[in-house]
Coordinates of C-alpha atoms in Angstrom, one line a residue:
X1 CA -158.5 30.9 67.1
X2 CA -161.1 31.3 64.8
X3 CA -163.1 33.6 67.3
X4 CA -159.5 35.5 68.2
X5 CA -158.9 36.5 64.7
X6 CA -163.0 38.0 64.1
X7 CA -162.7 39.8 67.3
X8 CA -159.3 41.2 65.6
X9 CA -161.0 42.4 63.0
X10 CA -163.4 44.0 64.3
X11 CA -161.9 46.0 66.7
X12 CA -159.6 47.3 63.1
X13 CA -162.8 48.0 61.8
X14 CA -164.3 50.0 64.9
X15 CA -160.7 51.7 64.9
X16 CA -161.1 52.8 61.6
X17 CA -164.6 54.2 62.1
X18 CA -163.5 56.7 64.6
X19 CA -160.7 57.7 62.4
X20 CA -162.9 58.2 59.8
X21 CA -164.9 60.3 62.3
X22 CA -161.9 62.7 63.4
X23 CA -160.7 63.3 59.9
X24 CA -164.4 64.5 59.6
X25 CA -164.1 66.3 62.2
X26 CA -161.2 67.9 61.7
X27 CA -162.0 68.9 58.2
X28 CA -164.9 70.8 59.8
X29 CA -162.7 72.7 62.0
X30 CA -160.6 73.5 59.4
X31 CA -163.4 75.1 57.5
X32 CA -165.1 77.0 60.0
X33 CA -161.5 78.3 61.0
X34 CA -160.7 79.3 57.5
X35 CA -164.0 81.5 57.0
X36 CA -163.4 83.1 60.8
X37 CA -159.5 83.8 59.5
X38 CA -161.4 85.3 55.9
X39 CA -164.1 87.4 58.2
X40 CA -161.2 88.3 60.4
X41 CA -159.0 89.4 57.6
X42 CA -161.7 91.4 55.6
X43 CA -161.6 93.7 58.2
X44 CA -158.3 94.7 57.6
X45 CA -158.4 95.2 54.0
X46 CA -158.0 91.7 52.8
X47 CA -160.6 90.1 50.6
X48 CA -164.1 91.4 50.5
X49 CA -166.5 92.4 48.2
X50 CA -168.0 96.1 46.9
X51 CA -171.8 96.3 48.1
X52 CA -173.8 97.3 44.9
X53 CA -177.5 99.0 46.2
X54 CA -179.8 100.3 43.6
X55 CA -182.4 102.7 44.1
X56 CA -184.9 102.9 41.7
X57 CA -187.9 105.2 41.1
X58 CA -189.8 108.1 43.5
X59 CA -188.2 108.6 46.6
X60 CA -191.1 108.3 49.5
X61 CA -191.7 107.8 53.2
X62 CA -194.1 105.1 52.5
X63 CA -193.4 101.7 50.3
X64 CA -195.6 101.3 46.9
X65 CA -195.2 100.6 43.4
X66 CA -193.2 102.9 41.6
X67 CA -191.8 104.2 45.1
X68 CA -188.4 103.3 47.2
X69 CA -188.9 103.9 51.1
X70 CA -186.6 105.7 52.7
X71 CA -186.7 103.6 55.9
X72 CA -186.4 100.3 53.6
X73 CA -183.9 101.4 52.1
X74 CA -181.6 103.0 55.2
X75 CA -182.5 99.4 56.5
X76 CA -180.0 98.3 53.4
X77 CA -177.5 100.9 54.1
X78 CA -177.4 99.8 57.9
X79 CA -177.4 95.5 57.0
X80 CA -174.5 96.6 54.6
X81 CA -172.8 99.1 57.0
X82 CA -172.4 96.2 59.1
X83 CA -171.5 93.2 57.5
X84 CA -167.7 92.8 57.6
X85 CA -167.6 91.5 53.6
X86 CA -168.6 94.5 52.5
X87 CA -165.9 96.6 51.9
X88 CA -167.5 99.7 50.3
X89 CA -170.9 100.7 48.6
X90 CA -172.1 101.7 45.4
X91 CA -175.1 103.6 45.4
X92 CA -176.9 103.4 41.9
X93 CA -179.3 106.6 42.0
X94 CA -182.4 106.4 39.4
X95 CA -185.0 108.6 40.5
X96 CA -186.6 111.8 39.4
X97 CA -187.2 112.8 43.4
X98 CA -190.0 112.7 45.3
X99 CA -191.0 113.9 49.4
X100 CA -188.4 116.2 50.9
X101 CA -188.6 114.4 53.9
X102 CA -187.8 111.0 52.4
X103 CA -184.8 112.9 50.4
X104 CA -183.2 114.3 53.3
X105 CA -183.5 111.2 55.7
X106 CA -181.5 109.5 53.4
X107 CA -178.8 111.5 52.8
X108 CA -178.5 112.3 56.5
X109 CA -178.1 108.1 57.1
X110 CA -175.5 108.2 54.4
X111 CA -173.5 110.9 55.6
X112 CA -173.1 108.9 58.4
X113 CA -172.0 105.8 57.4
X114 CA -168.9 104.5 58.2
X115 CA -168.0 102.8 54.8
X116 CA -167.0 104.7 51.8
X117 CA -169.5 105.2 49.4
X118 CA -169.7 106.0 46.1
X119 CA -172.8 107.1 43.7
X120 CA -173.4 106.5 40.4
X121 CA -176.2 108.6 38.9
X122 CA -177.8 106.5 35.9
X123 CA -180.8 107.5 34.1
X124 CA -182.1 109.9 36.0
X125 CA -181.0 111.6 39.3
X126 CA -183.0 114.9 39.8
X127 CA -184.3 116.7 42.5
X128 CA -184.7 114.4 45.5
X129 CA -182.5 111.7 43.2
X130 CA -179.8 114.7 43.4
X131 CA -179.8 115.5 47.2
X132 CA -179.8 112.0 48.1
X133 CA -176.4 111.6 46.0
X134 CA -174.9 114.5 48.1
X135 CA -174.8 112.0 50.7
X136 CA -172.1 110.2 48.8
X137 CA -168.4 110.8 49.2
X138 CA -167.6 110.7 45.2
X139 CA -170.4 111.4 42.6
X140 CA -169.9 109.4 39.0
X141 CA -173.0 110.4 36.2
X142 CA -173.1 109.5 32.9
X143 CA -172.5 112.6 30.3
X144 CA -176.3 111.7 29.4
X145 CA -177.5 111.5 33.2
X146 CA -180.6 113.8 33.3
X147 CA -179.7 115.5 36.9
X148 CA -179.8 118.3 38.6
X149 CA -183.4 120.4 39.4
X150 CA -182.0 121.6 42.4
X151 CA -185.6 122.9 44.2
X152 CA -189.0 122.4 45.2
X153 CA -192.5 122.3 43.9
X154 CA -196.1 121.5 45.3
X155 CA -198.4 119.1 43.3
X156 CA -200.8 121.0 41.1
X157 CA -203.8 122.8 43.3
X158 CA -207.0 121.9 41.2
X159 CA -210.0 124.9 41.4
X160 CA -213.6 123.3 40.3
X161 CA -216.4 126.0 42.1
X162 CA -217.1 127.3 38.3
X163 CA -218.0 123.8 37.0
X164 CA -220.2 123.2 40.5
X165 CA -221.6 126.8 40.6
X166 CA -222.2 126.3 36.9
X167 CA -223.8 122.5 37.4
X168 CA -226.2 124.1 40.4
X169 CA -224.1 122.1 42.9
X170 CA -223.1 124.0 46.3
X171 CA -220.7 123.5 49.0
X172 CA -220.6 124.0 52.3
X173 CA -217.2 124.0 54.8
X174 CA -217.0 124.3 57.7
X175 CA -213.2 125.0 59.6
X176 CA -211.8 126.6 62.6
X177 CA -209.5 128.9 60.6
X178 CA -209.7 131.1 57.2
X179 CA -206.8 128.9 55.9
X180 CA -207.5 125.5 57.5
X181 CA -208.9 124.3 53.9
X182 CA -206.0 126.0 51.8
X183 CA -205.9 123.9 48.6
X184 CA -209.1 122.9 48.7
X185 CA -210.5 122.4 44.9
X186 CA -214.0 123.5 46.2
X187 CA -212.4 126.9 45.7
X188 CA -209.6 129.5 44.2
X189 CA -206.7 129.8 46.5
X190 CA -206.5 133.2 47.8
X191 CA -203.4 135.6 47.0
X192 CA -202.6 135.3 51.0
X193 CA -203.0 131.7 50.7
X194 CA -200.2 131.6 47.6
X195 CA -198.0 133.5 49.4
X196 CA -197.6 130.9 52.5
X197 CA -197.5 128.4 50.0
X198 CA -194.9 130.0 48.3
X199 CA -192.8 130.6 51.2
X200 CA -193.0 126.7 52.6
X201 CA -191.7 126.1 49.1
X202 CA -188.8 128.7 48.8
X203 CA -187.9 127.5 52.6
X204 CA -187.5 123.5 51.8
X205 CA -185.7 124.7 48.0
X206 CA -183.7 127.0 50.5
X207 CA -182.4 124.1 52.5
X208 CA -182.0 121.9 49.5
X209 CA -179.5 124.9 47.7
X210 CA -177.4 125.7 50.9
X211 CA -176.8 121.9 51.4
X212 CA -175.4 121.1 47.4
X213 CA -173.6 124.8 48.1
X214 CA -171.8 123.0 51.3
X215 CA -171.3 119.6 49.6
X216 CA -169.9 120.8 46.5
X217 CA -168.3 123.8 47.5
X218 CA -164.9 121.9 47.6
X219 CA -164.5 121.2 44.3
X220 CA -162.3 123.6 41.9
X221 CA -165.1 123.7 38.9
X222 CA -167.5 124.9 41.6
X223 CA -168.1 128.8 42.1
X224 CA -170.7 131.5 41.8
X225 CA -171.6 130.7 38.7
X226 CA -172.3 127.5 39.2
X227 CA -174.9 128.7 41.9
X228 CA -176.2 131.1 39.6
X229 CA -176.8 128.6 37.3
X230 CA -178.6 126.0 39.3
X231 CA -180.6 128.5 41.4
X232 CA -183.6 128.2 39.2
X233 CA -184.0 124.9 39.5
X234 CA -183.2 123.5 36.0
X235 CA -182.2 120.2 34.9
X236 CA -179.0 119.5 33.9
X237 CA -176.8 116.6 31.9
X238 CA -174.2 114.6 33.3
X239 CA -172.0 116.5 31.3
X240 CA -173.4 120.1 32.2
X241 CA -173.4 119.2 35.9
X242 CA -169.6 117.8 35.8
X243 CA -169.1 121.1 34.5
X244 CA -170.5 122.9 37.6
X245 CA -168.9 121.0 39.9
X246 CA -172.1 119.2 40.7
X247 CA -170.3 115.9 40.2
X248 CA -167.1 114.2 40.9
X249 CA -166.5 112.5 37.6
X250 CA -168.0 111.2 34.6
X251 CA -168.1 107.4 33.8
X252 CA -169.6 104.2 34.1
X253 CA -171.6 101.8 36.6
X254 CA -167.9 100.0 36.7
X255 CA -166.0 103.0 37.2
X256 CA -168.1 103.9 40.0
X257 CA -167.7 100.3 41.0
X258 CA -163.4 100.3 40.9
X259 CA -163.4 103.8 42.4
X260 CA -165.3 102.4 45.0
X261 CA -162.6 99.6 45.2
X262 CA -159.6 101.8 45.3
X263 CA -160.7 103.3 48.4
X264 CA -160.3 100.3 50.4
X265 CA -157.2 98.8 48.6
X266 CA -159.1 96.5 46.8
X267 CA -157.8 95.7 42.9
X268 CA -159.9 96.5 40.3
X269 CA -162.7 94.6 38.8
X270 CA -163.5 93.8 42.4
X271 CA -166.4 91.2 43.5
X272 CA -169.5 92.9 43.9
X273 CA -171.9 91.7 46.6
X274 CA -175.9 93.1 45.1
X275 CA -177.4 94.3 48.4
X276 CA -181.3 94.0 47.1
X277 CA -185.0 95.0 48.6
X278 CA -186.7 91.5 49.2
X279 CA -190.0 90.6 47.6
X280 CA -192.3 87.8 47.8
X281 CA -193.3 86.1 44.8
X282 CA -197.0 87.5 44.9
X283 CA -195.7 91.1 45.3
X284 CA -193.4 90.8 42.5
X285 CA -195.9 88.9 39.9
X286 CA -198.3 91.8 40.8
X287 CA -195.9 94.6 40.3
X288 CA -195.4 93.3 36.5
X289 CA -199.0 92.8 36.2
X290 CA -199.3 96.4 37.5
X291 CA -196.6 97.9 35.3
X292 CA -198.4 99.4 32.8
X293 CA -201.2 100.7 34.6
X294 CA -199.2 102.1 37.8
X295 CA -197.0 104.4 34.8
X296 CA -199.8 105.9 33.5
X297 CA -201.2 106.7 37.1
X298 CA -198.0 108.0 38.2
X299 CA -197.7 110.4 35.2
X300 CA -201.2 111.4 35.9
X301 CA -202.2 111.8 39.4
X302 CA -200.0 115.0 41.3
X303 CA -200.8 114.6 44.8
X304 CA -201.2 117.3 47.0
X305 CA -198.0 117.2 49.2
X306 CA -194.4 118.9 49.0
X307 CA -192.0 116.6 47.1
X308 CA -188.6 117.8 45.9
X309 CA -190.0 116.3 42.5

Protein backbone atom coordinates (compact mmCIF):
# COMPACT_ATOMS: atom_id res chain seq x y z
CA UNK A 1 0.00 0.00 0.00
CA UNK A 2 2.51 2.01 1.19
CA UNK A 3 4.58 1.63 -2.07
CA UNK A 4 1.08 2.15 -4.23
CA UNK A 5 0.41 5.47 -2.63
CA UNK A 6 4.58 6.90 -3.26
CA UNK A 7 4.35 5.63 -6.78
CA UNK A 8 0.93 7.82 -6.79
CA UNK A 9 2.60 10.61 -5.94
CA UNK A 10 5.09 10.71 -7.96
CA UNK A 11 3.60 10.22 -11.03
CA UNK A 12 1.29 13.78 -9.80
CA UNK A 13 4.51 15.24 -9.34
CA UNK A 14 6.12 14.20 -12.89
CA UNK A 15 2.52 15.29 -14.25
CA UNK A 16 2.93 18.57 -12.89
CA UNK A 17 6.42 19.12 -14.19
CA UNK A 18 5.42 18.82 -17.70
CA UNK A 19 2.63 21.11 -17.12
CA UNK A 20 4.70 23.45 -15.75
CA UNK A 21 6.85 22.87 -18.89
CA UNK A 22 3.92 23.69 -21.51
CA UNK A 23 2.66 26.66 -19.66
CA UNK A 24 6.39 27.73 -20.35
CA UNK A 25 6.13 26.88 -23.43
CA UNK A 26 3.24 28.33 -24.32
CA UNK A 27 4.04 31.62 -22.77
CA UNK A 28 7.02 31.62 -25.20
CA UNK A 29 4.85 31.25 -28.18
CA UNK A 30 2.78 33.75 -27.05
CA UNK A 31 5.54 36.25 -26.96
CA UNK A 32 7.29 35.55 -29.97
CA UNK A 33 3.73 35.64 -31.72
CA UNK A 34 2.87 39.01 -30.19
CA UNK A 35 6.20 40.78 -31.48
CA UNK A 36 5.79 39.01 -35.20
CA UNK A 37 1.89 40.40 -35.00
CA UNK A 38 3.71 44.17 -33.67
CA UNK A 39 6.45 43.75 -36.75
CA UNK A 40 3.60 42.71 -38.87
CA UNK A 41 1.38 45.52 -37.98
CA UNK A 42 4.08 48.31 -38.08
CA UNK A 43 4.11 47.91 -41.53
CA UNK A 44 0.78 48.95 -41.96
CA UNK A 45 0.84 52.02 -39.97
CA UNK A 46 0.41 50.64 -36.57
CA UNK A 47 2.91 51.27 -33.79
CA UNK A 48 6.43 52.20 -34.73
CA UNK A 49 8.80 54.57 -33.89
CA UNK A 50 10.39 57.99 -35.77
CA UNK A 51 14.22 57.21 -36.56
CA UNK A 52 16.12 60.36 -35.20
CA UNK A 53 19.93 60.46 -37.19
CA UNK A 54 22.22 63.28 -36.47
CA UNK A 55 24.82 64.40 -38.53
CA UNK A 56 27.23 66.42 -37.01
CA UNK A 57 30.35 68.41 -38.31
CA UNK A 58 32.27 68.42 -42.01
CA UNK A 59 30.76 66.45 -44.49
CA UNK A 60 33.74 64.07 -46.05
CA UNK A 61 34.33 60.90 -48.08
CA UNK A 62 36.67 59.70 -45.60
CA UNK A 63 35.91 59.14 -41.57
CA UNK A 64 38.05 61.40 -38.94
CA UNK A 65 37.60 63.62 -36.11
CA UNK A 66 35.57 66.45 -36.77
CA UNK A 67 34.28 64.71 -40.11
CA UNK A 68 30.84 62.58 -40.86
CA UNK A 69 31.48 59.96 -43.88
CA UNK A 70 29.25 59.89 -46.32
CA UNK A 71 29.38 56.15 -46.87
CA UNK A 72 28.89 55.71 -42.90
CA UNK A 73 26.41 57.56 -42.77
CA UNK A 74 24.27 56.29 -46.08
CA UNK A 75 25.09 52.96 -44.16
CA UNK A 76 22.48 54.51 -41.34
CA UNK A 77 20.06 55.75 -43.87
CA UNK A 78 20.03 52.14 -45.50
CA UNK A 79 19.91 49.99 -41.70
CA UNK A 80 17.02 52.57 -41.03
CA UNK A 81 15.35 52.38 -44.53
CA UNK A 82 14.98 48.83 -43.73
CA UNK A 83 13.93 48.11 -40.47
CA UNK A 84 10.14 47.78 -40.25
CA UNK A 85 10.00 49.89 -36.66
CA UNK A 86 10.99 52.76 -38.17
CA UNK A 87 8.39 54.57 -39.50
CA UNK A 88 10.00 57.74 -40.71
CA UNK A 89 13.37 59.76 -40.28
CA UNK A 90 14.53 62.81 -38.93
CA UNK A 91 17.59 64.04 -40.21
CA UNK A 92 19.33 66.57 -37.77
CA UNK A 93 21.74 68.58 -40.15
CA UNK A 94 24.79 70.40 -38.21
CA UNK A 95 27.50 71.03 -40.57
CA UNK A 96 29.11 73.94 -42.23
CA UNK A 97 29.75 71.66 -45.55
CA UNK A 98 32.60 70.08 -46.69
CA UNK A 99 33.73 67.78 -50.21
CA UNK A 100 31.22 68.20 -52.98
CA UNK A 101 31.41 64.73 -53.68
CA UNK A 102 30.50 63.62 -50.15
CA UNK A 103 27.57 66.40 -50.32
CA UNK A 104 26.00 65.10 -53.35
CA UNK A 105 26.33 61.28 -52.45
CA UNK A 106 24.19 61.88 -49.73
CA UNK A 107 21.58 63.68 -50.97
CA UNK A 108 21.32 61.36 -54.04
CA UNK A 109 20.90 58.17 -51.28
CA UNK A 110 18.17 60.24 -49.62
CA UNK A 111 16.25 61.18 -52.51
CA UNK A 112 15.91 57.72 -52.87
CA UNK A 113 14.73 56.42 -49.83
CA UNK A 114 11.58 54.95 -49.45
CA UNK A 115 10.59 56.41 -45.95
CA UNK A 116 9.60 59.90 -45.50
CA UNK A 117 12.03 62.06 -44.23
CA UNK A 118 12.25 65.10 -42.73
CA UNK A 119 15.32 67.59 -41.84
CA UNK A 120 15.87 69.75 -39.21
CA UNK A 121 18.60 72.23 -39.74
CA UNK A 122 20.12 73.19 -36.15
CA UNK A 123 23.15 75.17 -35.58
CA UNK A 124 24.50 75.32 -38.70
CA UNK A 125 23.50 73.89 -42.16
CA UNK A 126 25.57 75.77 -44.91
CA UNK A 127 26.95 74.82 -48.01
CA UNK A 128 27.40 71.09 -48.20
CA UNK A 129 25.08 71.01 -44.77
CA UNK A 130 22.46 72.90 -47.19
CA UNK A 131 22.53 70.49 -50.31
CA UNK A 132 22.48 67.50 -48.22
CA UNK A 133 19.03 68.82 -46.63
CA UNK A 134 17.61 69.19 -50.22
CA UNK A 135 17.51 65.56 -50.09
CA UNK A 136 14.74 65.81 -47.54
CA UNK A 137 11.04 65.93 -48.38
CA UNK A 138 10.24 68.83 -45.69
CA UNK A 139 12.94 71.29 -44.39
CA UNK A 140 12.40 72.70 -40.52
CA UNK A 141 15.40 75.45 -39.42
CA UNK A 142 15.44 77.42 -36.56
CA UNK A 143 14.83 81.34 -37.20
CA UNK A 144 18.59 81.47 -35.83
CA UNK A 145 19.87 78.47 -38.11
CA UNK A 146 23.03 79.83 -39.88
CA UNK A 147 22.25 78.28 -43.57
CA UNK A 148 22.47 78.86 -46.74
CA UNK A 149 26.10 79.59 -48.75
CA UNK A 150 24.75 78.12 -51.68
CA UNK A 151 28.38 77.65 -53.77
CA UNK A 152 31.77 76.56 -53.91
CA UNK A 153 35.25 77.49 -52.96
CA UNK A 154 38.94 75.90 -53.12
CA UNK A 155 41.09 75.84 -49.92
CA UNK A 156 43.53 78.77 -49.89
CA UNK A 157 46.59 78.24 -52.64
CA UNK A 158 49.77 79.25 -50.47
CA UNK A 159 52.82 81.05 -52.83
CA UNK A 160 56.29 80.89 -50.80
CA UNK A 161 59.20 81.28 -53.92
CA UNK A 162 59.87 84.98 -52.40
CA UNK A 163 60.69 83.68 -48.85
CA UNK A 164 62.93 80.62 -50.69
CA UNK A 165 64.44 82.94 -53.40
CA UNK A 166 64.95 85.41 -50.54
CA UNK A 167 66.51 82.48 -47.99
CA UNK A 168 68.95 81.34 -51.13
CA UNK A 169 66.88 78.12 -51.25
CA UNK A 170 65.99 76.79 -55.04
CA UNK A 171 63.55 74.39 -56.45
CA UNK A 172 63.56 72.25 -58.95
CA UNK A 173 60.24 70.32 -60.74
CA UNK A 174 60.06 68.37 -62.88
CA UNK A 175 56.26 67.39 -64.70
CA UNK A 176 54.94 66.17 -67.92
CA UNK A 177 52.73 69.17 -68.46
CA UNK A 178 52.87 73.17 -67.82
CA UNK A 179 49.92 72.78 -65.39
CA UNK A 180 50.56 69.34 -63.87
CA UNK A 181 51.89 71.26 -60.62
CA UNK A 182 48.96 73.92 -60.59
CA UNK A 183 48.77 74.99 -56.91
CA UNK A 184 51.99 74.19 -56.11
CA UNK A 185 53.32 76.79 -53.24
CA UNK A 186 56.88 76.57 -54.79
CA UNK A 187 55.27 79.10 -57.08
CA UNK A 188 52.51 81.96 -58.15
CA UNK A 189 49.72 80.46 -59.97
CA UNK A 190 49.58 81.66 -63.32
CA UNK A 191 46.46 83.84 -64.78
CA UNK A 192 45.77 80.58 -67.12
CA UNK A 193 46.06 78.53 -64.19
CA UNK A 194 43.24 80.78 -62.17
CA UNK A 195 41.14 80.65 -64.87
CA UNK A 196 40.69 76.61 -64.97
CA UNK A 197 40.55 76.89 -61.43
CA UNK A 198 37.89 79.17 -61.60
CA UNK A 199 35.88 77.40 -64.02
CA UNK A 200 36.04 73.81 -61.97
CA UNK A 201 34.63 76.04 -59.28
CA UNK A 202 31.77 77.93 -61.07
CA UNK A 203 30.97 74.35 -62.66
CA UNK A 204 30.43 72.27 -59.12
CA UNK A 205 28.58 75.92 -57.57
CA UNK A 206 26.65 75.57 -61.03
CA UNK A 207 25.33 72.15 -60.14
CA UNK A 208 24.85 72.99 -56.59
CA UNK A 209 22.45 76.23 -57.71
CA UNK A 210 20.42 74.37 -60.46
CA UNK A 211 19.75 71.49 -57.98
CA UNK A 212 18.26 74.07 -54.74
CA UNK A 213 16.56 75.94 -58.03
CA UNK A 214 14.77 72.35 -58.87
CA UNK A 215 14.16 71.37 -55.19
CA UNK A 216 12.72 74.50 -54.12
CA UNK A 217 11.21 75.75 -57.04
CA UNK A 218 7.71 74.45 -55.78
CA UNK A 219 7.28 76.43 -53.08
CA UNK A 220 5.06 79.82 -53.40
CA UNK A 221 7.81 82.17 -51.43
CA UNK A 222 10.30 80.92 -54.03
CA UNK A 223 10.97 83.11 -57.28
CA UNK A 224 13.61 85.05 -59.05
CA UNK A 225 14.48 86.88 -56.42
CA UNK A 226 15.12 84.43 -54.34
CA UNK A 227 17.79 83.11 -56.89
CA UNK A 228 19.08 86.46 -57.16
CA UNK A 229 19.56 86.56 -53.79
CA UNK A 230 21.41 83.35 -53.11
CA UNK A 231 23.45 83.47 -56.28
CA UNK A 232 26.43 84.90 -54.53
CA UNK A 233 26.74 82.48 -52.25
CA UNK A 234 25.87 84.21 -48.86
CA UNK A 235 24.81 82.90 -45.70
CA UNK A 236 21.56 83.15 -44.63
CA UNK A 237 19.29 82.77 -41.11
CA UNK A 238 16.66 80.40 -40.67
CA UNK A 239 14.42 83.16 -40.81
CA UNK A 240 15.91 84.90 -44.10
CA UNK A 241 15.95 81.42 -45.86
CA UNK A 242 12.15 80.59 -44.79
CA UNK A 243 11.75 83.76 -46.40
CA UNK A 244 13.23 82.58 -49.86
CA UNK A 245 11.57 79.62 -49.88
CA UNK A 246 14.75 77.82 -49.01
CA UNK A 247 12.89 76.05 -46.29
CA UNK A 248 9.65 74.44 -45.53
CA UNK A 249 8.97 75.78 -42.09
CA UNK A 250 10.43 77.22 -39.12
CA UNK A 251 10.44 75.27 -35.71
CA UNK A 252 11.87 72.98 -33.49
CA UNK A 253 13.83 69.53 -33.17
CA UNK A 254 10.10 68.27 -32.03
CA UNK A 255 8.29 69.86 -34.67
CA UNK A 256 10.45 68.31 -37.09
CA UNK A 257 9.98 65.23 -35.03
CA UNK A 258 5.72 65.23 -35.12
CA UNK A 259 5.84 66.45 -38.77
CA UNK A 260 7.73 63.56 -39.36
CA UNK A 261 4.99 61.57 -37.40
CA UNK A 262 2.07 62.92 -39.20
CA UNK A 263 3.24 61.59 -42.31
CA UNK A 264 2.75 58.05 -41.42
CA UNK A 265 -0.41 58.48 -39.17
CA UNK A 266 1.51 58.39 -36.21
CA UNK A 267 0.06 60.74 -33.11
CA UNK A 268 2.15 63.28 -31.91
CA UNK A 269 4.85 63.10 -29.49
CA UNK A 270 5.72 59.89 -31.13
CA UNK A 271 8.58 57.33 -29.84
CA UNK A 272 11.72 58.22 -31.36
CA UNK A 273 14.21 55.40 -32.15
CA UNK A 274 18.18 57.39 -32.06
CA UNK A 275 19.76 55.66 -35.14
CA UNK A 276 23.61 56.48 -33.93
CA UNK A 277 27.36 56.04 -35.58
CA UNK A 278 28.99 53.25 -33.25
CA UNK A 279 32.27 53.90 -31.52
CA UNK A 280 34.48 51.88 -29.50
CA UNK A 281 35.37 53.03 -26.23
CA UNK A 282 39.15 53.87 -27.23
CA UNK A 283 37.92 55.98 -30.22
CA UNK A 284 35.52 57.85 -28.18
CA UNK A 285 38.01 58.58 -24.95
CA UNK A 286 40.42 59.83 -27.74
CA UNK A 287 38.08 62.02 -29.63
CA UNK A 288 37.50 64.00 -26.14
CA UNK A 289 41.10 63.94 -25.40
CA UNK A 290 41.45 65.27 -29.00
CA UNK A 291 38.80 68.03 -28.77
CA UNK A 292 40.51 70.90 -28.22
CA UNK A 293 43.36 70.38 -30.32
CA UNK A 294 41.47 68.87 -33.51
CA UNK A 295 39.31 72.62 -33.37
CA UNK A 296 42.10 74.51 -33.54
CA UNK A 297 43.59 72.35 -36.46
CA UNK A 298 40.39 72.36 -38.28
CA UNK A 299 40.06 76.23 -38.06
CA UNK A 300 43.64 76.41 -39.25
CA UNK A 301 44.66 73.97 -41.86
CA UNK A 302 42.60 74.62 -45.56
CA UNK A 303 43.47 71.75 -47.47
CA UNK A 304 43.92 71.85 -51.01
CA UNK A 305 40.78 70.08 -52.39
CA UNK A 306 37.25 71.37 -53.70
CA UNK A 307 34.73 71.28 -50.75
CA UNK A 308 31.37 73.01 -50.91
CA UNK A 309 32.66 74.58 -47.55
Amino acid sequence: MRHSAHQKILAENADGGVSAGKILLYILAILFLGMVILNFLSGFGIGGCVGVLELNGEISTSSGYGYVSSSELIGLLKSADERPDIRSLVLVVNSPGGSAVASNEIYTYLKGMNKPVVVYMADIAASGGYYVSLGGDYIYANPSTVTGSIGARMGSIFDISRFLNNSGINTTIVKSGEMKDIGDLYRPVTEEEQEVLQSMIDGIASDFLNIAIEERGGSERFGSHSIEIISDARILTGKQAYGLGLVDALGTRQDAIDTAAAMVGLEPDPDTCAIEFSKDFFSSMFSEMGRGIGETLANKISLNNFKIE
